[in-house]
PDB file of C-alpha atoms and ligand atoms in Angstrom:
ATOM      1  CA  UNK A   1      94.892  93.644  98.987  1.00  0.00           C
ATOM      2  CA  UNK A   2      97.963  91.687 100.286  1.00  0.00           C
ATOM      3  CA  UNK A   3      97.684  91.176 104.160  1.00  0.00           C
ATOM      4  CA  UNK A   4      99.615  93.642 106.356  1.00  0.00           C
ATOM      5  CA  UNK A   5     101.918  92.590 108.766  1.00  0.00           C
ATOM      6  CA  UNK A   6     101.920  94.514 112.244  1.00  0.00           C
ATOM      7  CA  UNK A   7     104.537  94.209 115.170  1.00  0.00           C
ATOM      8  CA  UNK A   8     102.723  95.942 118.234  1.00  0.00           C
ATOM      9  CA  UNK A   9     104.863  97.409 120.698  1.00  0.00           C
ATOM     10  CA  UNK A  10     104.521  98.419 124.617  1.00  0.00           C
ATOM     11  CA  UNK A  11     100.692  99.098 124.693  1.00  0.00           C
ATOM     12  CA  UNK A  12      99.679  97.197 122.133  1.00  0.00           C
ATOM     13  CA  UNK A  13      99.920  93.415 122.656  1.00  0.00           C
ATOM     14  CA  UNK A  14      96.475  93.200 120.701  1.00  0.00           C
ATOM     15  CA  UNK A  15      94.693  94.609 118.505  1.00  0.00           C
ATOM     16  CA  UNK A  16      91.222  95.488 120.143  1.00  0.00           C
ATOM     17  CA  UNK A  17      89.169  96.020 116.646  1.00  0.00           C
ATOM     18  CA  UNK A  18      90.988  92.533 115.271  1.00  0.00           C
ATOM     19  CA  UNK A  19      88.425  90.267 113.670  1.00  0.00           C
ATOM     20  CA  UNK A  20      90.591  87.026 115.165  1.00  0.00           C
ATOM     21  CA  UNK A  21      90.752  83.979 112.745  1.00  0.00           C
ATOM     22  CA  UNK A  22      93.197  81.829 113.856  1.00  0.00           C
ATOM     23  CA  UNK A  23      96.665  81.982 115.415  1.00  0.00           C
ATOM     24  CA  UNK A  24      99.475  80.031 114.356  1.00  0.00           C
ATOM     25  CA  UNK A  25     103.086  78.894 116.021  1.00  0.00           C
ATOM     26  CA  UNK A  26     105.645  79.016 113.266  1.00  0.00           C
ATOM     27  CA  UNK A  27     108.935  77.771 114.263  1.00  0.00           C
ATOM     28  CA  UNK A  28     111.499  79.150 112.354  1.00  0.00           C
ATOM     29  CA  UNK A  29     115.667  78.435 111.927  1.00  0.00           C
ATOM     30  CA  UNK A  30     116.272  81.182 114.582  1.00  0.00           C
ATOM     31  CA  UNK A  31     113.928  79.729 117.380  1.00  0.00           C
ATOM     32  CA  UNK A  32     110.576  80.698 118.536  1.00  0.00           C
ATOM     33  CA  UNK A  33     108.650  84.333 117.651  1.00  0.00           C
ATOM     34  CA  UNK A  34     107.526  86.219 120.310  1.00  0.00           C
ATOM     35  CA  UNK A  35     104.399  84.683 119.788  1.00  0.00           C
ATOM     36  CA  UNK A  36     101.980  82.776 117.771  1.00  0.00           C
ATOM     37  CA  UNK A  37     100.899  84.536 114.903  1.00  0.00           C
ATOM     38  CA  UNK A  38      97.603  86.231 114.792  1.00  0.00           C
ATOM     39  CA  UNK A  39      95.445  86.369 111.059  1.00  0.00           C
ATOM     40  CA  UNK A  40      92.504  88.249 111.328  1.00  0.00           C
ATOM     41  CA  UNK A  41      90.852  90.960 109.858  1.00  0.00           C
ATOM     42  CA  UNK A  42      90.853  94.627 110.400  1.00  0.00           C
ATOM     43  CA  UNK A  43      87.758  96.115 108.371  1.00  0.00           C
ATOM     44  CA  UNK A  44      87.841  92.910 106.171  1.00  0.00           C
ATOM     45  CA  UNK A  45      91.957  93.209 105.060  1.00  0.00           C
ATOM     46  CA  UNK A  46      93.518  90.456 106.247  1.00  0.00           C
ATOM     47  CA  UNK A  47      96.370  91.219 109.034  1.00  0.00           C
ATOM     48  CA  UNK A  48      98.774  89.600 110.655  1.00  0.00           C
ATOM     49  CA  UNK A  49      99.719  90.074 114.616  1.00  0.00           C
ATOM     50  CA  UNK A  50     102.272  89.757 116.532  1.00  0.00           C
ATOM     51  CA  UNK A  51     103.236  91.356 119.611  1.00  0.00           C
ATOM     52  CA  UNK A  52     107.048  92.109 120.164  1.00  0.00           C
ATOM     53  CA  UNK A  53     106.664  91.324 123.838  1.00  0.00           C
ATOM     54  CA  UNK A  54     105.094  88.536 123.714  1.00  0.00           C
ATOM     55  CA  UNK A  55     101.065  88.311 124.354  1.00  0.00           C
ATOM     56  CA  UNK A  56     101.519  89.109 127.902  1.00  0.00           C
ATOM     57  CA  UNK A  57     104.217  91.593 127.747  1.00  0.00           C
ATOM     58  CA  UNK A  58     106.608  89.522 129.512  1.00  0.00           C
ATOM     59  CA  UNK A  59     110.211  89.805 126.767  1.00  0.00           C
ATOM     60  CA  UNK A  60     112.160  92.891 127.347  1.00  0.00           C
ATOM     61  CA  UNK A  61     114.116  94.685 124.206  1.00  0.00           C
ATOM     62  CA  UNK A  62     117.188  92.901 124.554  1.00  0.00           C
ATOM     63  CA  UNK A  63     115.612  89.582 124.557  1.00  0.00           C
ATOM     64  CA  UNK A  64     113.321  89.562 121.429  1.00  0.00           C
ATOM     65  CA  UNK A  65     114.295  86.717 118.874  1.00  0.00           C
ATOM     66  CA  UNK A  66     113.571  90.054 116.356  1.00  0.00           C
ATOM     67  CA  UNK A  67     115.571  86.914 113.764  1.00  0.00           C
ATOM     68  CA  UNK A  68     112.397  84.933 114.393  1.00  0.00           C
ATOM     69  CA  UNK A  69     109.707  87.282 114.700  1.00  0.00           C
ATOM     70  CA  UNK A  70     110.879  88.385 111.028  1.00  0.00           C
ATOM     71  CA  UNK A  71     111.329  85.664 109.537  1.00  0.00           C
ATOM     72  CA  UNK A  72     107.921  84.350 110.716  1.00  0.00           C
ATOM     73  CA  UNK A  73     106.389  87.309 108.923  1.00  0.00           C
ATOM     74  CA  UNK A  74     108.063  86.398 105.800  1.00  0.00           C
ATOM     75  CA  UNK A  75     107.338  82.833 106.201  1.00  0.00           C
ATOM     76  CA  UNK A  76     103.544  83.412 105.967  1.00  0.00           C
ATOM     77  CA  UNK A  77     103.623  85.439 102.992  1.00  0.00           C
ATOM     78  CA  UNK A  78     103.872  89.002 104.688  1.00  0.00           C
ATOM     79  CA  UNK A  79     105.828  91.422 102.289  1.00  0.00           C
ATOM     80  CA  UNK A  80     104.678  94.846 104.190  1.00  0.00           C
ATOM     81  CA  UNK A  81     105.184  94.707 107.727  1.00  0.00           C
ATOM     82  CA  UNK A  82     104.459  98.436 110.037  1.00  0.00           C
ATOM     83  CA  UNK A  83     106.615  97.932 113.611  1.00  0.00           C
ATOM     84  CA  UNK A  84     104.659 100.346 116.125  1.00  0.00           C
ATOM     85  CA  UNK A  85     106.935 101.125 119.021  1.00  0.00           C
ATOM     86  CA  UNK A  86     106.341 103.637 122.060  1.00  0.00           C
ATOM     87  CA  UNK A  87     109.455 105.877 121.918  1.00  0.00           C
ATOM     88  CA  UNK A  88     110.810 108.892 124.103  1.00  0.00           C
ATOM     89  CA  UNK A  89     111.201 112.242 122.324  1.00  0.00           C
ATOM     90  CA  UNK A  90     114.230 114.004 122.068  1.00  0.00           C
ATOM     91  CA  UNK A  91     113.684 117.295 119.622  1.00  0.00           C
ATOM     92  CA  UNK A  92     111.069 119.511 120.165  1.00  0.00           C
ATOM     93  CA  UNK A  93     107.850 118.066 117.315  1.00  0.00           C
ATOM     94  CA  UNK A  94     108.289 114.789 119.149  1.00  0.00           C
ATOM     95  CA  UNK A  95     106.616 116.042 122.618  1.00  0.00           C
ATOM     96  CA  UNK A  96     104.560 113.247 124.433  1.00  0.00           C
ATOM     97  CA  UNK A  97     101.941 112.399 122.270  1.00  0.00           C
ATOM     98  CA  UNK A  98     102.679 112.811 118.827  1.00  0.00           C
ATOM     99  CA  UNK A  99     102.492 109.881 116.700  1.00  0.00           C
ATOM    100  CA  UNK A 100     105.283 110.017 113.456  1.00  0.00           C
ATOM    101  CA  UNK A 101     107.117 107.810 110.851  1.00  0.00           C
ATOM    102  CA  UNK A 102     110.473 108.150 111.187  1.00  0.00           C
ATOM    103  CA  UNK A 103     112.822 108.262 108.242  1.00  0.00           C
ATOM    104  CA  UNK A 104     116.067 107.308 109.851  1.00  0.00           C
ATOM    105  CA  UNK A 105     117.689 105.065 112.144  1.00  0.00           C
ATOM    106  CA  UNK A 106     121.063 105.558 114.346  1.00  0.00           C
ATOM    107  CA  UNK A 107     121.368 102.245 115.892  1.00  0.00           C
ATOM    108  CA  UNK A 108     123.211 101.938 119.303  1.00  0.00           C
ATOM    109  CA  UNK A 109     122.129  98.456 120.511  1.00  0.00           C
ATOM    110  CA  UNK A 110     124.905  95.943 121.136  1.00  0.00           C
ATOM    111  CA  UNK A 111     124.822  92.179 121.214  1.00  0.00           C
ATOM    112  CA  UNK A 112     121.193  91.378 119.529  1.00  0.00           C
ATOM    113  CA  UNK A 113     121.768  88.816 117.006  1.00  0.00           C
ATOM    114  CA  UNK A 114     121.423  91.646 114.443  1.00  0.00           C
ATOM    115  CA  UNK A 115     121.238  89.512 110.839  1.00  0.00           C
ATOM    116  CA  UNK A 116     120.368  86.842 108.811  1.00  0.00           C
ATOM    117  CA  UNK A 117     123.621  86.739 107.023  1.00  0.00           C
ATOM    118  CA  UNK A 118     125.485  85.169 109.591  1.00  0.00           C
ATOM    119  CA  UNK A 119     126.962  81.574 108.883  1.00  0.00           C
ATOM    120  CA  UNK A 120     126.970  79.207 106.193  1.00  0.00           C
ATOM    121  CA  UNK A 121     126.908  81.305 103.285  1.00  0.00           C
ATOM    122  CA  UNK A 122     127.451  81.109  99.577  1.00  0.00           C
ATOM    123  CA  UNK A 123     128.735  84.405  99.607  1.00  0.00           C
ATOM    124  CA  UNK A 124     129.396  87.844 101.939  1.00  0.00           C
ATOM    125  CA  UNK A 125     126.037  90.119 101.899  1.00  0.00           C
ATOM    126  CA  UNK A 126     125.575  93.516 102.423  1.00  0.00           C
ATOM    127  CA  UNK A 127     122.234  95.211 102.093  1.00  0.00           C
ATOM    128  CA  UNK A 128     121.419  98.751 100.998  1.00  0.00           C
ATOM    129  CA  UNK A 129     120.582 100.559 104.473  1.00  0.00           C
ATOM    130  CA  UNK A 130     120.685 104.058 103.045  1.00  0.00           C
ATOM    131  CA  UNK A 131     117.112 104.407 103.866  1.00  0.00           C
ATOM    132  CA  UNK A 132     116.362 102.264 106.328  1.00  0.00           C
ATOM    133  CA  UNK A 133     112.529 102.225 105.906  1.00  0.00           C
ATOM    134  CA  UNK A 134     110.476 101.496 103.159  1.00  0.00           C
ATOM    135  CA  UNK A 135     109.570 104.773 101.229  1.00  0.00           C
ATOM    136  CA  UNK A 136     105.759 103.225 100.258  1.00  0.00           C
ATOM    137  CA  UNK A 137     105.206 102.151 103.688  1.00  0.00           C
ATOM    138  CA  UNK A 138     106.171 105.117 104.865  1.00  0.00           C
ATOM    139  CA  UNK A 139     103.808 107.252 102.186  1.00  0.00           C
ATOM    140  CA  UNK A 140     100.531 104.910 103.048  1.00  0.00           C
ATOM    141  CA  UNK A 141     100.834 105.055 106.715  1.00  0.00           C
ATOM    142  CA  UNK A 142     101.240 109.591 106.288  1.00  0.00           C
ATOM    143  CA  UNK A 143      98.138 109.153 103.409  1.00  0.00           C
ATOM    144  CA  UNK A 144      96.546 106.709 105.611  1.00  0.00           C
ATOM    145  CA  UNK A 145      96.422 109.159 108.821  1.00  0.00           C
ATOM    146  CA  UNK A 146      95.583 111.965 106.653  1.00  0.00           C
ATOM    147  CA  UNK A 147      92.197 110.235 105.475  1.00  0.00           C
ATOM    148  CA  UNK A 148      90.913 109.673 108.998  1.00  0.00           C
ATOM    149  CA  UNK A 149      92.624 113.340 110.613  1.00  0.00           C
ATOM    150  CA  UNK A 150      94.916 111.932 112.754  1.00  0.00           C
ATOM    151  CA  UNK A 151      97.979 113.801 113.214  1.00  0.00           C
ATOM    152  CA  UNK A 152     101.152 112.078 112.426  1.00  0.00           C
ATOM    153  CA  UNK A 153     104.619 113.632 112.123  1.00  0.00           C
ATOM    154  CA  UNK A 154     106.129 113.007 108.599  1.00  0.00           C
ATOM    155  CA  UNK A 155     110.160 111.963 109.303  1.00  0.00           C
ATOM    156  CA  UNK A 156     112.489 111.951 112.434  1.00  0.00           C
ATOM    157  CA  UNK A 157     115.851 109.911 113.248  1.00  0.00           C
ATOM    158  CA  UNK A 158     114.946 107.026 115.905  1.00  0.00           C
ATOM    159  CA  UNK A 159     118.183 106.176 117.713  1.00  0.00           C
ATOM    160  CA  UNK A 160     117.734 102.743 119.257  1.00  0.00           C
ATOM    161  CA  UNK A 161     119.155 102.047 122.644  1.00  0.00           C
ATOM    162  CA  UNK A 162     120.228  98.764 124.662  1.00  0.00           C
ATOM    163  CA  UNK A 163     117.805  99.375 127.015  1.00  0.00           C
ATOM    164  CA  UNK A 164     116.130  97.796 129.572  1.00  0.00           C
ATOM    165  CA  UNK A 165     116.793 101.267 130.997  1.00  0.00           C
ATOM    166  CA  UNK A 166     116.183 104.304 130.129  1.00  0.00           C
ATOM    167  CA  UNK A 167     118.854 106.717 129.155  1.00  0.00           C
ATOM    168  CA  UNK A 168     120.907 108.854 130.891  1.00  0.00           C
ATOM    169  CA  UNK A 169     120.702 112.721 130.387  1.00  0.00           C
ATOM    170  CA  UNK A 170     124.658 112.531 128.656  1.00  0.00           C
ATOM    171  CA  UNK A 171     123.251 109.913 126.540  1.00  0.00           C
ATOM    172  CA  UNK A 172     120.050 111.300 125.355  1.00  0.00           C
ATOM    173  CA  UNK A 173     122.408 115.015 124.633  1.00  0.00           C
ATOM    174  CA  UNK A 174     124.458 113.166 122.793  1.00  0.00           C
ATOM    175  CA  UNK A 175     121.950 111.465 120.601  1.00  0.00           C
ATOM    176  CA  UNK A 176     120.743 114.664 120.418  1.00  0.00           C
ATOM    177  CA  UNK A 177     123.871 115.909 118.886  1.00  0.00           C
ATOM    178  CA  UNK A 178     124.240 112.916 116.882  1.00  0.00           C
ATOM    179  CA  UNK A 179     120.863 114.057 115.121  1.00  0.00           C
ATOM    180  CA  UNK A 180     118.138 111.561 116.849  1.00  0.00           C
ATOM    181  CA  UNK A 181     114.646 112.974 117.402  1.00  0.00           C
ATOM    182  CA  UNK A 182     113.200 109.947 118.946  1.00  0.00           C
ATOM    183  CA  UNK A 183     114.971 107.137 121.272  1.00  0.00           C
ATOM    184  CA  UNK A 184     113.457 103.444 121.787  1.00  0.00           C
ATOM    185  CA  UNK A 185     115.144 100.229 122.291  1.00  0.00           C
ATOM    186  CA  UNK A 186     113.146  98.102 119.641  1.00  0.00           C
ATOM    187  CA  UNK A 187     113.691  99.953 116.237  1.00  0.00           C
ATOM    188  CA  UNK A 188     116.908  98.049 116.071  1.00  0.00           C
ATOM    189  CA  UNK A 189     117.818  95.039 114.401  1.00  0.00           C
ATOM    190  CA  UNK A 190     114.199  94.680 113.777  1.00  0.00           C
ATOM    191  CA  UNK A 191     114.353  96.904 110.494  1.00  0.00           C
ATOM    192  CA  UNK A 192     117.415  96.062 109.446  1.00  0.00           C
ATOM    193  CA  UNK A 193     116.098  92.554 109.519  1.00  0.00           C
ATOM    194  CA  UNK A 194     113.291  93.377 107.720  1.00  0.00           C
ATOM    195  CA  UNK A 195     115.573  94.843 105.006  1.00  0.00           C
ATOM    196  CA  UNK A 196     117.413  91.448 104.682  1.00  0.00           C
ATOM    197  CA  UNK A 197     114.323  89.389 104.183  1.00  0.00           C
ATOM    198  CA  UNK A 198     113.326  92.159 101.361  1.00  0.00           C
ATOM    199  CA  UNK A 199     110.157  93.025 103.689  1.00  0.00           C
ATOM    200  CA  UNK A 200     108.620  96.630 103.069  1.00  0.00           C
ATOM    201  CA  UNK A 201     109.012  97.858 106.896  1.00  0.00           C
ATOM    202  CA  UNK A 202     107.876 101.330 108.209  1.00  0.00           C
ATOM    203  CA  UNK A 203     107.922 102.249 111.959  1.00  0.00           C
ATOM    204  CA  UNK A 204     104.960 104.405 113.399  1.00  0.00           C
ATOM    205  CA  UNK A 205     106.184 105.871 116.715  1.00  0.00           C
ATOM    206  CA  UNK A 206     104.306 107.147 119.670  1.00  0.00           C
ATOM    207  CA  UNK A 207     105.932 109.484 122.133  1.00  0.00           C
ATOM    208  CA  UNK A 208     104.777 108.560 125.428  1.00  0.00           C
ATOM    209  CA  UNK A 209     107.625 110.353 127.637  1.00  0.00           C
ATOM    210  CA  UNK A 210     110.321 113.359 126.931  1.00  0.00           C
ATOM    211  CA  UNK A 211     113.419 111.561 127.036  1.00  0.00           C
ATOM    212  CA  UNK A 212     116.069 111.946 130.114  1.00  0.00           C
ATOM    213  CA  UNK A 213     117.193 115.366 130.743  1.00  0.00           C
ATOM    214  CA  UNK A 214     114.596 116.905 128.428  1.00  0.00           C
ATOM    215  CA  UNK A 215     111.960 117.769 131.464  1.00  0.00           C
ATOM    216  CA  UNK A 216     112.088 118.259 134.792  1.00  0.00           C
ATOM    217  CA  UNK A 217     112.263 115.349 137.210  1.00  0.00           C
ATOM    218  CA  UNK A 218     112.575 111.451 136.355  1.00  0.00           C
ATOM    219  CA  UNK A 219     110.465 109.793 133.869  1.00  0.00           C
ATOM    220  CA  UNK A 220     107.911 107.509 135.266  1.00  0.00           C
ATOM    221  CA  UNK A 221     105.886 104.850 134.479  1.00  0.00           C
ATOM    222  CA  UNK A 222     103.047 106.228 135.120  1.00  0.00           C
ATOM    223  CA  UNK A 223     103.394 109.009 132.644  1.00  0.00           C
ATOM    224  CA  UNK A 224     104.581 106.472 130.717  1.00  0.00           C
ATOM    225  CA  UNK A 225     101.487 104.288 131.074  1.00  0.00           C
ATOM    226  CA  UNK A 226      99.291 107.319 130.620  1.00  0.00           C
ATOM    227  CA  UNK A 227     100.682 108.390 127.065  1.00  0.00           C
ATOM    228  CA  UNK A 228     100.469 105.126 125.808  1.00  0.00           C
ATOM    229  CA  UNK A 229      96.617 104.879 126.546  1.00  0.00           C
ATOM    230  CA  UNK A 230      95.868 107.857 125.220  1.00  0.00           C
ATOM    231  CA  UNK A 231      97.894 107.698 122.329  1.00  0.00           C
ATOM    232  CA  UNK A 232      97.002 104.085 121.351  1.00  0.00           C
ATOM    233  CA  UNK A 233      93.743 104.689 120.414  1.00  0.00           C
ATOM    234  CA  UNK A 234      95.183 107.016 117.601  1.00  0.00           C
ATOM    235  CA  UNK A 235      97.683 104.372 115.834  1.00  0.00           C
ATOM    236  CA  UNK A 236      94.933 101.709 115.765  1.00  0.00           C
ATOM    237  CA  UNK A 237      93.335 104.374 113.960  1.00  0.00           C
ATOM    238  CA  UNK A 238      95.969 104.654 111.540  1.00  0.00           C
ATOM    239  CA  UNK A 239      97.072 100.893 111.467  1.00  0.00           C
ATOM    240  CA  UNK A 240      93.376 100.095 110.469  1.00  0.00           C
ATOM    241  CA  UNK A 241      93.414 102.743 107.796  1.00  0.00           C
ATOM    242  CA  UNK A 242      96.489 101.429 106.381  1.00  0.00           C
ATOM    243  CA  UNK A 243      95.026  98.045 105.878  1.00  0.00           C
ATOM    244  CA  UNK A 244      91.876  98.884 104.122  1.00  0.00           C
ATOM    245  CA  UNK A 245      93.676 101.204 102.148  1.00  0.00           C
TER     246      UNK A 245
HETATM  247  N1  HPA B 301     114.021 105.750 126.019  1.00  0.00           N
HETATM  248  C1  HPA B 301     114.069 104.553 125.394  1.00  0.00           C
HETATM  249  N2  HPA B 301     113.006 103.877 125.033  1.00  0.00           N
HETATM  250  C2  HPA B 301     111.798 104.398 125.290  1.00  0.00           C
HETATM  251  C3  HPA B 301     111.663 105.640 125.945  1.00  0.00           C
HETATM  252  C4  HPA B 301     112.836 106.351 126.329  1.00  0.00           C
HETATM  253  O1  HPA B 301     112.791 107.447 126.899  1.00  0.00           O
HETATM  254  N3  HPA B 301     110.328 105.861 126.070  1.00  0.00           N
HETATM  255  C5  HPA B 301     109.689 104.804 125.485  1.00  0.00           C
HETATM  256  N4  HPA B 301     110.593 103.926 125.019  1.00  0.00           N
END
């Protein structure tokens, strides 16, 4: 089975049921990943870590080298990589808790260095974004939860925001309006990137908060924080079942 690449989000800057082999620093064209890479094995398929954040959850949204964390994947051989990111939900299915792979992207992030495509090129490159995420991906991780029960919500538009802050209640109404169910700030360039290097990418979402304006009172950290340990639990769940499928 060809290893699976995984990209863990808030809450998951390891993998607790990792088999750990080795990690290795790749430097790449664009500058330093987020992190040493991480091979190890998840139920004997070979996997390969590496936390958005960094291992000590120290790089906010805005400042991941998402170029080099990519390209990193790709340089070790990864061709299926599954970006988990904590997310707020917007529509009603996405309530705190629910895990789901969405199926669409809005992206509303500004200033990232967003492609590979840049400078120094042969010729002017557009990729096919129609369908931002990679159908098979997208089927194993929804066949992959259904073998061990776990809920996961099939589909959903994740709008991805600037951040470091959250939203404001205008914002989040009208990404509601513009048809997002889910808002994060890391969905964005990091599957468009993915598309470029010709990387299979999925997204598996958590919920961990309603997003601003859609419950009463200010979102906090702490409800935050509390989502995202009881939801984690769930994805590795998934994420494992994916790579021993
Ligand atoms: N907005 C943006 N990103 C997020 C949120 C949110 O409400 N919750 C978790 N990531």
């Amino acid at each position: 089975m060809q290893a699976l690449g995984i990209i863990g989000g808030s809450g998951l800057t390891r993998l607790q049921a990792l088999t750990v082999e080795r990690h290795e620093v790749i430097s790449t064209p664009y500058g330093e990943p987020s992190a040493p890479l991480t091979f190890g094995r998840f139920d004997g398929t070979r996997v390969v870590f590496l936390p958005r954040h960094g291992s000590t959850h120290s790089i906010p949204p805005h400042r991941v080298n998402y170029r080099a964390n990519l390209w990193a994947m790709r340089e070790v051989g990864i061709e299926r990589v599954i970006g988990m990111a904590a997310v707020g939900g917007i529509t009603p299915p996405m309530a705190p808790g629910v895990l789901a792979v969405p199926d669409q992207v809005i992206d509303y992030t500004w200033g990232r260095d967003h492609t590979l495509f840049d400078a120094d090129l042969d010729s002017v490159t557009h990729i096919d974004f129609t369908d931002p995420y990679c159908e098979d991906l997208r089927a194993q991780i929804l066949a992959a939860a259904r073998g061990v029960d776990i809920a996961v919500h099939d589909g959903g538009t994740y709008g991805a925001t600037q951040g470091p802050r959250l939203e404001s209640r205008a914002e989040i109404a009208r990404m509601e309006r513009d048809g997002c169910d889910v808002v994060g700030m890391t969905g964005m360039p990091e599957a468009a990137l993915a598309r470029e290097l010709g990387i299979c990418y999925a997204c598996l979402a958590l919920s961990v908060n309603w997003a601003a304006g859609k419950s009463d009172g200010p979102i906090t950290m702490g409800e935050i924080d509390r989502h995202l340990d009881q939801g984690m639990g769930r994805a590795r769940t998934v994420l494992a079942a994916v790579a021993g499928a």
